[in-house]
Short mmCIF file of N, CA and C in Angstrom, two decimals:
data_model
loop_
_atom_site.label_atom_id
_atom_site.label_comp_id
_atom_site.label_asym_id
_atom_site.label_seq_id
_atom_site.Cartn_x
_atom_site.Cartn_y
_atom_site.Cartn_z
N MET A 1 47.78 19.90 -34.90
CA MET A 1 48.48 18.75 -35.46
C MET A 1 49.12 19.15 -36.79
N GLN A 2 50.37 18.77 -36.96
CA GLN A 2 51.10 19.10 -38.19
C GLN A 2 50.75 18.10 -39.29
N GLU A 3 50.54 18.62 -40.49
CA GLU A 3 50.22 17.78 -41.63
C GLU A 3 50.99 18.28 -42.84
N THR A 4 51.01 17.50 -43.89
CA THR A 4 51.71 17.94 -45.10
C THR A 4 50.90 19.02 -45.79
N LEU A 5 51.58 19.77 -46.64
CA LEU A 5 50.90 20.80 -47.41
C LEU A 5 49.79 20.19 -48.25
N GLY A 6 50.08 19.06 -48.88
CA GLY A 6 49.09 18.40 -49.73
C GLY A 6 47.86 17.97 -48.96
N THR A 7 48.07 17.38 -47.79
CA THR A 7 46.95 16.94 -46.96
C THR A 7 46.11 18.14 -46.54
N PHE A 8 46.79 19.21 -46.14
CA PHE A 8 46.07 20.42 -45.72
C PHE A 8 45.22 20.97 -46.87
N ILE A 9 45.82 21.07 -48.05
CA ILE A 9 45.09 21.61 -49.20
C ILE A 9 43.87 20.74 -49.52
N ARG A 10 44.08 19.42 -49.57
CA ARG A 10 42.98 18.51 -49.90
C ARG A 10 41.85 18.60 -48.87
N GLU A 11 42.22 18.55 -47.57
CA GLU A 11 41.19 18.58 -46.53
C GLU A 11 40.44 19.92 -46.52
N ARG A 12 41.17 21.02 -46.67
CA ARG A 12 40.51 22.33 -46.67
C ARG A 12 39.62 22.49 -47.90
N ARG A 13 40.09 22.00 -49.05
CA ARG A 13 39.28 22.07 -50.28
C ARG A 13 37.98 21.31 -50.09
N MET A 14 38.08 20.13 -49.48
CA MET A 14 36.89 19.31 -49.26
C MET A 14 35.94 19.97 -48.25
N GLU A 15 36.51 20.62 -47.21
CA GLU A 15 35.68 21.35 -46.25
C GLU A 15 34.86 22.43 -46.95
N LEU A 16 35.48 23.07 -47.93
CA LEU A 16 34.81 24.14 -48.67
C LEU A 16 33.88 23.60 -49.76
N GLY A 17 33.90 22.27 -49.97
CA GLY A 17 33.05 21.66 -50.98
C GLY A 17 33.48 21.96 -52.40
N LEU A 18 34.78 22.12 -52.60
CA LEU A 18 35.31 22.46 -53.93
C LEU A 18 35.91 21.24 -54.60
N THR A 19 35.82 21.19 -55.91
CA THR A 19 36.56 20.19 -56.69
C THR A 19 37.95 20.75 -56.95
N GLN A 20 38.85 19.90 -57.44
CA GLN A 20 40.18 20.38 -57.78
C GLN A 20 40.10 21.44 -58.88
N GLU A 21 39.21 21.24 -59.83
CA GLU A 21 39.05 22.22 -60.91
C GLU A 21 38.59 23.57 -60.37
N GLU A 22 37.63 23.53 -59.44
CA GLU A 22 37.13 24.78 -58.86
C GLU A 22 38.20 25.49 -58.05
N LEU A 23 39.00 24.72 -57.31
CA LEU A 23 40.09 25.34 -56.55
C LEU A 23 41.11 25.94 -57.50
N ALA A 24 41.42 25.24 -58.58
CA ALA A 24 42.37 25.77 -59.56
C ALA A 24 41.90 27.12 -60.10
N GLU A 25 40.60 27.23 -60.37
CA GLU A 25 40.04 28.50 -60.85
C GLU A 25 40.16 29.59 -59.80
N ARG A 26 39.94 29.22 -58.53
CA ARG A 26 40.04 30.21 -57.45
C ARG A 26 41.48 30.64 -57.22
N VAL A 27 42.43 29.72 -57.41
CA VAL A 27 43.84 30.05 -57.17
C VAL A 27 44.30 31.11 -58.15
N GLY A 28 43.96 30.95 -59.42
CA GLY A 28 44.35 31.99 -60.36
C GLY A 28 44.42 31.51 -61.78
N GLU A 29 44.58 32.48 -62.66
CA GLU A 29 44.66 32.21 -64.08
C GLU A 29 45.89 31.36 -64.39
N GLY A 30 45.72 30.39 -65.26
CA GLY A 30 46.83 29.55 -65.66
C GLY A 30 47.05 28.35 -64.75
N VAL A 31 46.30 28.25 -63.66
CA VAL A 31 46.43 27.10 -62.75
C VAL A 31 45.44 26.05 -63.19
N ARG A 32 45.95 24.83 -63.38
CA ARG A 32 45.10 23.74 -63.85
C ARG A 32 44.84 22.74 -62.72
N GLN A 33 43.87 21.91 -62.94
CA GLN A 33 43.52 20.86 -61.99
C GLN A 33 44.71 19.96 -61.71
N SER A 34 45.53 19.69 -62.72
CA SER A 34 46.68 18.80 -62.54
C SER A 34 47.68 19.36 -61.53
N GLU A 35 47.84 20.69 -61.50
CA GLU A 35 48.75 21.29 -60.52
C GLU A 35 48.19 21.12 -59.10
N ILE A 36 46.89 21.29 -58.96
CA ILE A 36 46.26 21.08 -57.65
C ILE A 36 46.44 19.63 -57.22
N SER A 37 46.27 18.70 -58.15
CA SER A 37 46.45 17.28 -57.85
C SER A 37 47.89 17.00 -57.40
N ARG A 38 48.87 17.56 -58.12
CA ARG A 38 50.27 17.36 -57.73
C ARG A 38 50.54 17.92 -56.34
N LEU A 39 49.98 19.09 -56.04
CA LEU A 39 50.15 19.68 -54.71
C LEU A 39 49.52 18.79 -53.64
N GLU A 40 48.30 18.32 -53.89
CA GLU A 40 47.60 17.50 -52.90
C GLU A 40 48.29 16.17 -52.65
N HIS A 41 49.01 15.66 -53.64
CA HIS A 41 49.72 14.40 -53.48
C HIS A 41 51.19 14.62 -53.09
N ASP A 42 51.52 15.85 -52.68
CA ASP A 42 52.87 16.22 -52.22
C ASP A 42 53.94 15.92 -53.26
N ARG A 43 53.61 16.11 -54.53
CA ARG A 43 54.59 15.92 -55.59
C ARG A 43 55.33 17.22 -55.90
N VAL A 44 54.89 18.31 -55.29
CA VAL A 44 55.58 19.60 -55.39
C VAL A 44 56.13 19.87 -54.01
N THR A 45 57.45 19.80 -53.86
CA THR A 45 58.03 19.90 -52.53
C THR A 45 58.13 21.32 -52.00
N LEU A 46 58.34 22.28 -52.88
CA LEU A 46 58.51 23.65 -52.41
C LEU A 46 57.91 24.63 -53.40
N PRO A 47 56.60 24.86 -53.30
CA PRO A 47 55.98 25.82 -54.21
C PRO A 47 56.51 27.23 -53.94
N ARG A 48 56.45 28.08 -54.93
CA ARG A 48 56.87 29.47 -54.76
C ARG A 48 55.95 30.17 -53.77
N ARG A 49 56.53 31.18 -53.11
CA ARG A 49 55.76 31.92 -52.12
C ARG A 49 54.50 32.53 -52.73
N ALA A 50 54.61 33.08 -53.93
CA ALA A 50 53.45 33.70 -54.57
C ALA A 50 52.33 32.67 -54.75
N ARG A 51 52.70 31.43 -55.13
CA ARG A 51 51.69 30.39 -55.32
C ARG A 51 51.08 30.01 -53.97
N LEU A 52 51.90 29.93 -52.92
CA LEU A 52 51.37 29.63 -51.59
C LEU A 52 50.37 30.70 -51.14
N GLU A 53 50.69 31.96 -51.43
CA GLU A 53 49.78 33.05 -51.07
C GLU A 53 48.45 32.91 -51.83
N GLN A 54 48.53 32.55 -53.11
CA GLN A 54 47.31 32.36 -53.91
C GLN A 54 46.48 31.20 -53.36
N ILE A 55 47.16 30.12 -52.99
CA ILE A 55 46.46 28.95 -52.46
C ILE A 55 45.78 29.30 -51.14
N ALA A 56 46.52 29.99 -50.26
CA ALA A 56 45.94 30.38 -48.97
C ALA A 56 44.69 31.23 -49.18
N ALA A 57 44.77 32.19 -50.08
CA ALA A 57 43.61 33.05 -50.35
C ALA A 57 42.44 32.24 -50.91
N ALA A 58 42.74 31.31 -51.82
CA ALA A 58 41.68 30.49 -52.43
C ALA A 58 41.02 29.57 -51.41
N LEU A 59 41.78 29.18 -50.38
CA LEU A 59 41.25 28.29 -49.35
C LEU A 59 40.67 29.07 -48.16
N ASP A 60 40.67 30.39 -48.26
CA ASP A 60 40.15 31.26 -47.19
C ASP A 60 40.87 31.05 -45.86
N VAL A 61 42.19 30.92 -45.92
CA VAL A 61 43.01 30.85 -44.71
C VAL A 61 44.14 31.87 -44.85
N SER A 62 44.69 32.27 -43.72
CA SER A 62 45.81 33.21 -43.79
C SER A 62 47.08 32.45 -44.16
N MET A 63 48.04 33.17 -44.67
CA MET A 63 49.33 32.57 -45.01
C MET A 63 49.97 31.99 -43.74
N GLY A 64 49.83 32.70 -42.63
CA GLY A 64 50.37 32.21 -41.36
C GLY A 64 49.77 30.89 -40.95
N ASP A 65 48.43 30.76 -41.06
CA ASP A 65 47.77 29.49 -40.73
C ASP A 65 48.29 28.36 -41.61
N LEU A 66 48.40 28.63 -42.90
CA LEU A 66 48.88 27.62 -43.83
C LEU A 66 50.29 27.16 -43.45
N MET A 67 51.17 28.11 -43.14
CA MET A 67 52.56 27.77 -42.82
C MET A 67 52.67 27.02 -41.49
N VAL A 68 51.91 27.44 -40.48
CA VAL A 68 51.98 26.78 -39.17
C VAL A 68 51.36 25.39 -39.24
N ARG A 69 50.18 25.27 -39.86
CA ARG A 69 49.49 23.98 -39.92
C ARG A 69 50.28 22.92 -40.67
N THR A 70 51.09 23.35 -41.65
CA THR A 70 51.85 22.39 -42.45
C THR A 70 53.28 22.21 -41.95
N GLY A 71 53.62 22.85 -40.81
CA GLY A 71 54.93 22.65 -40.20
C GLY A 71 56.06 23.43 -40.83
N TRP A 72 55.77 24.36 -41.70
CA TRP A 72 56.81 25.15 -42.34
C TRP A 72 57.24 26.31 -41.47
N MET A 73 56.49 26.55 -40.37
CA MET A 73 56.82 27.65 -39.47
C MET A 73 56.29 27.31 -38.09
N ASP A 74 57.06 27.70 -37.08
CA ASP A 74 56.62 27.53 -35.70
C ASP A 74 55.65 28.65 -35.34
N GLU A 75 54.77 28.37 -34.41
CA GLU A 75 53.79 29.38 -33.97
C GLU A 75 54.48 30.63 -33.44
N GLU A 76 55.60 30.46 -32.71
CA GLU A 76 56.27 31.63 -32.14
C GLU A 76 56.93 32.50 -33.21
N ASN A 77 57.22 31.94 -34.39
CA ASN A 77 57.82 32.72 -35.47
C ASN A 77 56.77 33.29 -36.42
N ARG A 78 55.54 33.00 -36.16
CA ARG A 78 54.45 33.42 -37.04
C ARG A 78 54.40 34.94 -37.20
N SER A 79 54.78 35.66 -36.16
CA SER A 79 54.71 37.13 -36.24
C SER A 79 55.66 37.68 -37.29
N SER A 80 56.68 36.89 -37.68
CA SER A 80 57.61 37.37 -38.72
C SER A 80 56.98 37.29 -40.10
N LEU A 81 55.82 36.65 -40.20
CA LEU A 81 55.12 36.53 -41.48
C LEU A 81 53.87 37.39 -41.45
N SER A 82 53.86 38.39 -42.27
CA SER A 82 52.69 39.26 -42.35
C SER A 82 51.77 38.73 -43.44
N ASP A 83 50.49 38.77 -43.18
CA ASP A 83 49.52 38.39 -44.21
C ASP A 83 49.30 39.52 -45.20
N ASP A 84 49.86 40.69 -44.90
CA ASP A 84 49.75 41.85 -45.79
C ASP A 84 51.01 41.92 -46.64
N PRO A 85 50.92 41.70 -47.97
CA PRO A 85 52.10 41.70 -48.83
C PRO A 85 52.90 42.99 -48.76
N SER A 86 52.27 44.12 -48.40
CA SER A 86 53.01 45.38 -48.35
C SER A 86 53.94 45.43 -47.14
N GLU A 87 53.80 44.50 -46.21
CA GLU A 87 54.64 44.49 -45.01
C GLU A 87 55.60 43.31 -44.99
N GLN A 88 56.01 42.81 -46.14
CA GLN A 88 56.81 41.60 -46.18
C GLN A 88 58.29 41.84 -45.94
N ASN A 89 58.72 43.07 -45.77
CA ASN A 89 60.10 43.38 -45.42
C ASN A 89 61.12 42.73 -46.32
N GLY A 90 60.93 42.83 -47.62
CA GLY A 90 61.96 42.38 -48.54
C GLY A 90 61.96 40.91 -48.85
N LEU A 91 60.99 40.16 -48.42
CA LEU A 91 60.95 38.76 -48.81
C LEU A 91 60.68 38.66 -50.29
N HIS A 92 61.36 37.75 -50.95
CA HIS A 92 61.20 37.59 -52.39
C HIS A 92 60.37 36.37 -52.69
N SER A 93 59.76 36.35 -53.84
CA SER A 93 58.97 35.21 -54.26
C SER A 93 59.83 33.96 -54.22
N GLY A 94 59.33 32.92 -53.57
CA GLY A 94 60.07 31.67 -53.47
C GLY A 94 60.79 31.52 -52.14
N ASP A 95 60.96 32.60 -51.38
CA ASP A 95 61.64 32.53 -50.09
C ASP A 95 60.72 31.91 -49.05
N LEU A 96 61.31 31.19 -48.12
CA LEU A 96 60.54 30.72 -46.99
C LEU A 96 60.57 31.80 -45.92
N PRO A 97 59.50 31.97 -45.18
CA PRO A 97 59.48 33.01 -44.18
C PRO A 97 60.54 32.79 -43.12
N GLY A 98 61.15 33.88 -42.67
CA GLY A 98 62.14 33.81 -41.61
C GLY A 98 63.55 33.61 -42.08
N LEU A 99 63.77 33.20 -43.33
CA LEU A 99 65.13 32.93 -43.78
C LEU A 99 65.94 34.20 -44.01
N ASN A 100 65.29 35.33 -44.22
CA ASN A 100 66.02 36.58 -44.38
C ASN A 100 66.32 37.21 -43.04
N ASP A 101 65.74 36.72 -41.98
CA ASP A 101 65.93 37.27 -40.65
C ASP A 101 66.49 36.16 -39.76
N PRO A 102 67.82 36.17 -39.50
CA PRO A 102 68.43 35.09 -38.72
C PRO A 102 67.79 34.91 -37.34
N VAL A 103 67.26 35.96 -36.75
CA VAL A 103 66.65 35.85 -35.44
C VAL A 103 65.37 35.03 -35.51
N ALA A 104 64.69 35.08 -36.67
CA ALA A 104 63.41 34.39 -36.81
C ALA A 104 63.58 32.89 -37.06
N ILE A 105 64.78 32.45 -37.38
CA ILE A 105 65.00 31.02 -37.63
C ILE A 105 64.97 30.30 -36.29
N SER A 106 64.11 29.35 -36.16
CA SER A 106 64.00 28.62 -34.90
C SER A 106 65.15 27.64 -34.75
N ALA A 107 65.42 27.27 -33.52
CA ALA A 107 66.47 26.30 -33.25
C ALA A 107 66.16 24.98 -33.94
N GLN A 108 64.90 24.62 -33.97
CA GLN A 108 64.49 23.37 -34.63
C GLN A 108 64.78 23.43 -36.12
N SER A 109 64.49 24.56 -36.76
CA SER A 109 64.76 24.70 -38.19
C SER A 109 66.25 24.65 -38.46
N LEU A 110 67.02 25.30 -37.61
CA LEU A 110 68.47 25.30 -37.77
C LEU A 110 69.03 23.90 -37.58
N GLU A 111 68.52 23.20 -36.59
CA GLU A 111 68.96 21.83 -36.34
C GLU A 111 68.63 20.93 -37.53
N ALA A 112 67.45 21.08 -38.09
CA ALA A 112 67.04 20.29 -39.26
C ALA A 112 67.93 20.60 -40.45
N ALA A 113 68.26 21.87 -40.64
CA ALA A 113 69.13 22.25 -41.76
C ALA A 113 70.53 21.66 -41.58
N MET A 114 71.04 21.69 -40.36
CA MET A 114 72.37 21.13 -40.09
C MET A 114 72.37 19.62 -40.32
N GLU A 115 71.31 18.96 -39.91
CA GLU A 115 71.21 17.51 -40.13
C GLU A 115 71.14 17.19 -41.62
N ALA A 116 70.39 17.99 -42.37
CA ALA A 116 70.30 17.79 -43.82
C ALA A 116 71.66 17.99 -44.47
N LEU A 117 72.40 19.00 -44.02
CA LEU A 117 73.74 19.25 -44.55
C LEU A 117 74.66 18.08 -44.23
N SER A 118 74.61 17.59 -43.01
CA SER A 118 75.44 16.46 -42.62
C SER A 118 75.11 15.21 -43.44
N THR A 119 73.83 14.95 -43.63
CA THR A 119 73.40 13.81 -44.44
C THR A 119 73.89 13.95 -45.87
N THR A 120 73.79 15.15 -46.41
CA THR A 120 74.26 15.40 -47.77
C THR A 120 75.76 15.16 -47.88
N GLN A 121 76.51 15.64 -46.90
CA GLN A 121 77.96 15.42 -46.91
C GLN A 121 78.28 13.93 -46.84
N ASP A 122 77.56 13.18 -46.02
CA ASP A 122 77.76 11.74 -45.93
C ASP A 122 77.46 11.06 -47.26
N LEU A 123 76.38 11.47 -47.91
CA LEU A 123 76.02 10.88 -49.20
C LEU A 123 77.07 11.18 -50.26
N VAL A 124 77.59 12.40 -50.26
CA VAL A 124 78.64 12.76 -51.23
C VAL A 124 79.89 11.92 -50.98
N ALA A 125 80.28 11.77 -49.72
CA ALA A 125 81.46 10.97 -49.40
C ALA A 125 81.25 9.51 -49.81
N HIS A 126 80.07 8.96 -49.52
CA HIS A 126 79.77 7.57 -49.88
C HIS A 126 79.77 7.40 -51.40
N THR A 127 79.22 8.37 -52.11
CA THR A 127 79.20 8.31 -53.57
C THR A 127 80.62 8.35 -54.13
N ALA A 128 81.48 9.17 -53.55
CA ALA A 128 82.88 9.24 -54.01
C ALA A 128 83.57 7.90 -53.82
N VAL A 129 83.34 7.24 -52.69
CA VAL A 129 83.93 5.92 -52.44
C VAL A 129 83.41 4.91 -53.46
N MET A 130 82.11 4.94 -53.72
CA MET A 130 81.53 4.01 -54.69
C MET A 130 82.08 4.25 -56.09
N LEU A 131 82.27 5.51 -56.46
CA LEU A 131 82.83 5.83 -57.78
C LEU A 131 84.27 5.33 -57.89
N ASP A 132 85.05 5.49 -56.83
CA ASP A 132 86.42 4.97 -56.83
C ASP A 132 86.43 3.46 -57.01
N GLU A 133 85.55 2.77 -56.28
CA GLU A 133 85.46 1.31 -56.40
C GLU A 133 85.04 0.91 -57.81
N ALA A 134 84.08 1.61 -58.38
CA ALA A 134 83.63 1.31 -59.73
C ALA A 134 84.75 1.53 -60.74
N GLU A 135 85.50 2.60 -60.57
CA GLU A 135 86.61 2.89 -61.47
C GLU A 135 87.67 1.78 -61.40
N ARG A 136 87.98 1.32 -60.19
CA ARG A 136 88.95 0.23 -60.05
C ARG A 136 88.43 -1.06 -60.68
N THR A 137 87.14 -1.34 -60.52
CA THR A 137 86.54 -2.55 -61.09
C THR A 137 86.59 -2.51 -62.61
N VAL A 138 86.27 -1.37 -63.20
CA VAL A 138 86.31 -1.23 -64.65
C VAL A 138 87.74 -1.37 -65.15
N ALA A 139 88.69 -0.74 -64.46
CA ALA A 139 90.10 -0.84 -64.86
C ALA A 139 90.57 -2.29 -64.80
N THR A 140 90.18 -3.01 -63.75
CA THR A 140 90.56 -4.42 -63.62
C THR A 140 89.94 -5.24 -64.75
N ALA A 141 88.68 -4.99 -65.06
CA ALA A 141 88.01 -5.72 -66.14
C ALA A 141 88.68 -5.45 -67.48
N LEU A 142 89.04 -4.20 -67.73
CA LEU A 142 89.72 -3.86 -68.99
C LEU A 142 91.09 -4.53 -69.08
N ARG A 143 91.83 -4.53 -67.96
CA ARG A 143 93.14 -5.21 -67.96
C ARG A 143 92.97 -6.70 -68.22
N SER A 144 91.95 -7.28 -67.61
CA SER A 144 91.68 -8.70 -67.79
C SER A 144 91.36 -9.00 -69.25
N LEU A 145 90.52 -8.19 -69.87
CA LEU A 145 90.20 -8.37 -71.28
C LEU A 145 91.44 -8.22 -72.15
N LYS A 146 92.25 -7.24 -71.83
CA LYS A 146 93.46 -6.99 -72.61
C LYS A 146 94.41 -8.18 -72.52
N ASN A 147 94.59 -8.71 -71.31
CA ASN A 147 95.49 -9.85 -71.12
C ASN A 147 94.95 -11.12 -71.78
N GLU A 148 93.64 -11.30 -71.75
CA GLU A 148 93.03 -12.50 -72.29
C GLU A 148 92.95 -12.47 -73.81
N ARG A 149 92.62 -11.34 -74.39
CA ARG A 149 92.36 -11.26 -75.82
C ARG A 149 93.34 -10.37 -76.58
N GLY A 150 94.34 -9.86 -75.93
CA GLY A 150 95.24 -8.92 -76.59
C GLY A 150 94.70 -7.51 -76.43
N PRO A 151 95.32 -6.55 -77.10
CA PRO A 151 94.88 -5.16 -76.95
C PRO A 151 93.44 -4.98 -77.41
N VAL A 152 92.70 -4.21 -76.65
CA VAL A 152 91.32 -3.92 -76.97
C VAL A 152 91.30 -2.83 -78.03
N LYS A 153 90.78 -3.17 -79.23
CA LYS A 153 90.76 -2.20 -80.33
C LYS A 153 89.46 -1.41 -80.33
N SER A 154 88.37 -2.09 -80.11
CA SER A 154 87.08 -1.41 -80.03
C SER A 154 86.11 -2.32 -79.31
N ARG A 155 85.06 -1.76 -78.83
CA ARG A 155 84.06 -2.57 -78.14
C ARG A 155 83.45 -3.59 -79.08
N VAL A 156 83.17 -3.19 -80.30
CA VAL A 156 82.57 -4.10 -81.27
C VAL A 156 83.51 -5.26 -81.54
N GLY A 157 84.80 -4.96 -81.70
CA GLY A 157 85.78 -6.01 -81.96
C GLY A 157 85.85 -7.00 -80.82
N VAL A 158 85.82 -6.51 -79.59
CA VAL A 158 85.88 -7.39 -78.43
C VAL A 158 84.63 -8.25 -78.35
N ILE A 159 83.47 -7.64 -78.60
CA ILE A 159 82.22 -8.40 -78.55
C ILE A 159 82.21 -9.46 -79.63
N ARG A 160 82.61 -9.12 -80.86
CA ARG A 160 82.63 -10.11 -81.94
C ARG A 160 83.63 -11.22 -81.64
N GLN A 161 84.78 -10.83 -81.08
CA GLN A 161 85.79 -11.82 -80.74
C GLN A 161 85.23 -12.77 -79.67
N TRP A 162 84.53 -12.23 -78.67
CA TRP A 162 83.95 -13.06 -77.63
C TRP A 162 82.87 -13.96 -78.21
N GLU A 163 82.00 -13.42 -79.08
CA GLU A 163 80.93 -14.21 -79.68
C GLU A 163 81.52 -15.34 -80.52
N THR A 164 82.56 -15.04 -81.30
CA THR A 164 83.19 -16.05 -82.14
C THR A 164 83.81 -17.15 -81.29
N SER A 165 84.54 -16.76 -80.24
CA SER A 165 85.19 -17.78 -79.41
C SER A 165 84.15 -18.60 -78.66
N THR A 166 83.04 -18.01 -78.28
CA THR A 166 82.00 -18.74 -77.58
C THR A 166 81.32 -19.73 -78.51
N VAL A 167 81.06 -19.32 -79.75
CA VAL A 167 80.40 -20.20 -80.72
C VAL A 167 81.29 -21.39 -81.05
N PHE A 168 82.59 -21.15 -81.27
CA PHE A 168 83.48 -22.24 -81.66
C PHE A 168 83.84 -23.15 -80.51
N ARG A 169 83.72 -22.70 -79.27
CA ARG A 169 84.00 -23.56 -78.12
C ARG A 169 82.86 -24.55 -77.90
N ALA A 170 81.68 -24.20 -78.28
CA ALA A 170 80.51 -25.03 -78.00
C ALA A 170 80.43 -26.24 -78.87
#
């Protein structure tokens, strides 16, 4: 069953009978309980590969198990990930496994990436339309102010003019 990285870390830590502080100590120097908490609550979306390797070692699981159980890698692509750092074939810290080898990218991963790209393009297009509408609305409001009160000299002047006219109308 696929689970989030945070859920996997929390459940495995509890299986081992460790506190967050104890796991932080096992992960490595400079790792605090707060980082473990953020990971367990899925507030860190993409930890660096080196940190994932440290976490896997601290939890007594292989990097492959961690990646497959959390859905970051398909079982059939697992062979592209070596648990031996000397056999990593040029993967750099922070890379996801399989991204340097186009053959290792699963159809599902490619499909998900294409969908994310399409969604991003749609959001950018929608944002551009909203910005155009906002620009037209602001321009209309400024023209309206200019026609109603004469040329706009400064924001403070317009606000004082509006406050004065509102006070004297009442």
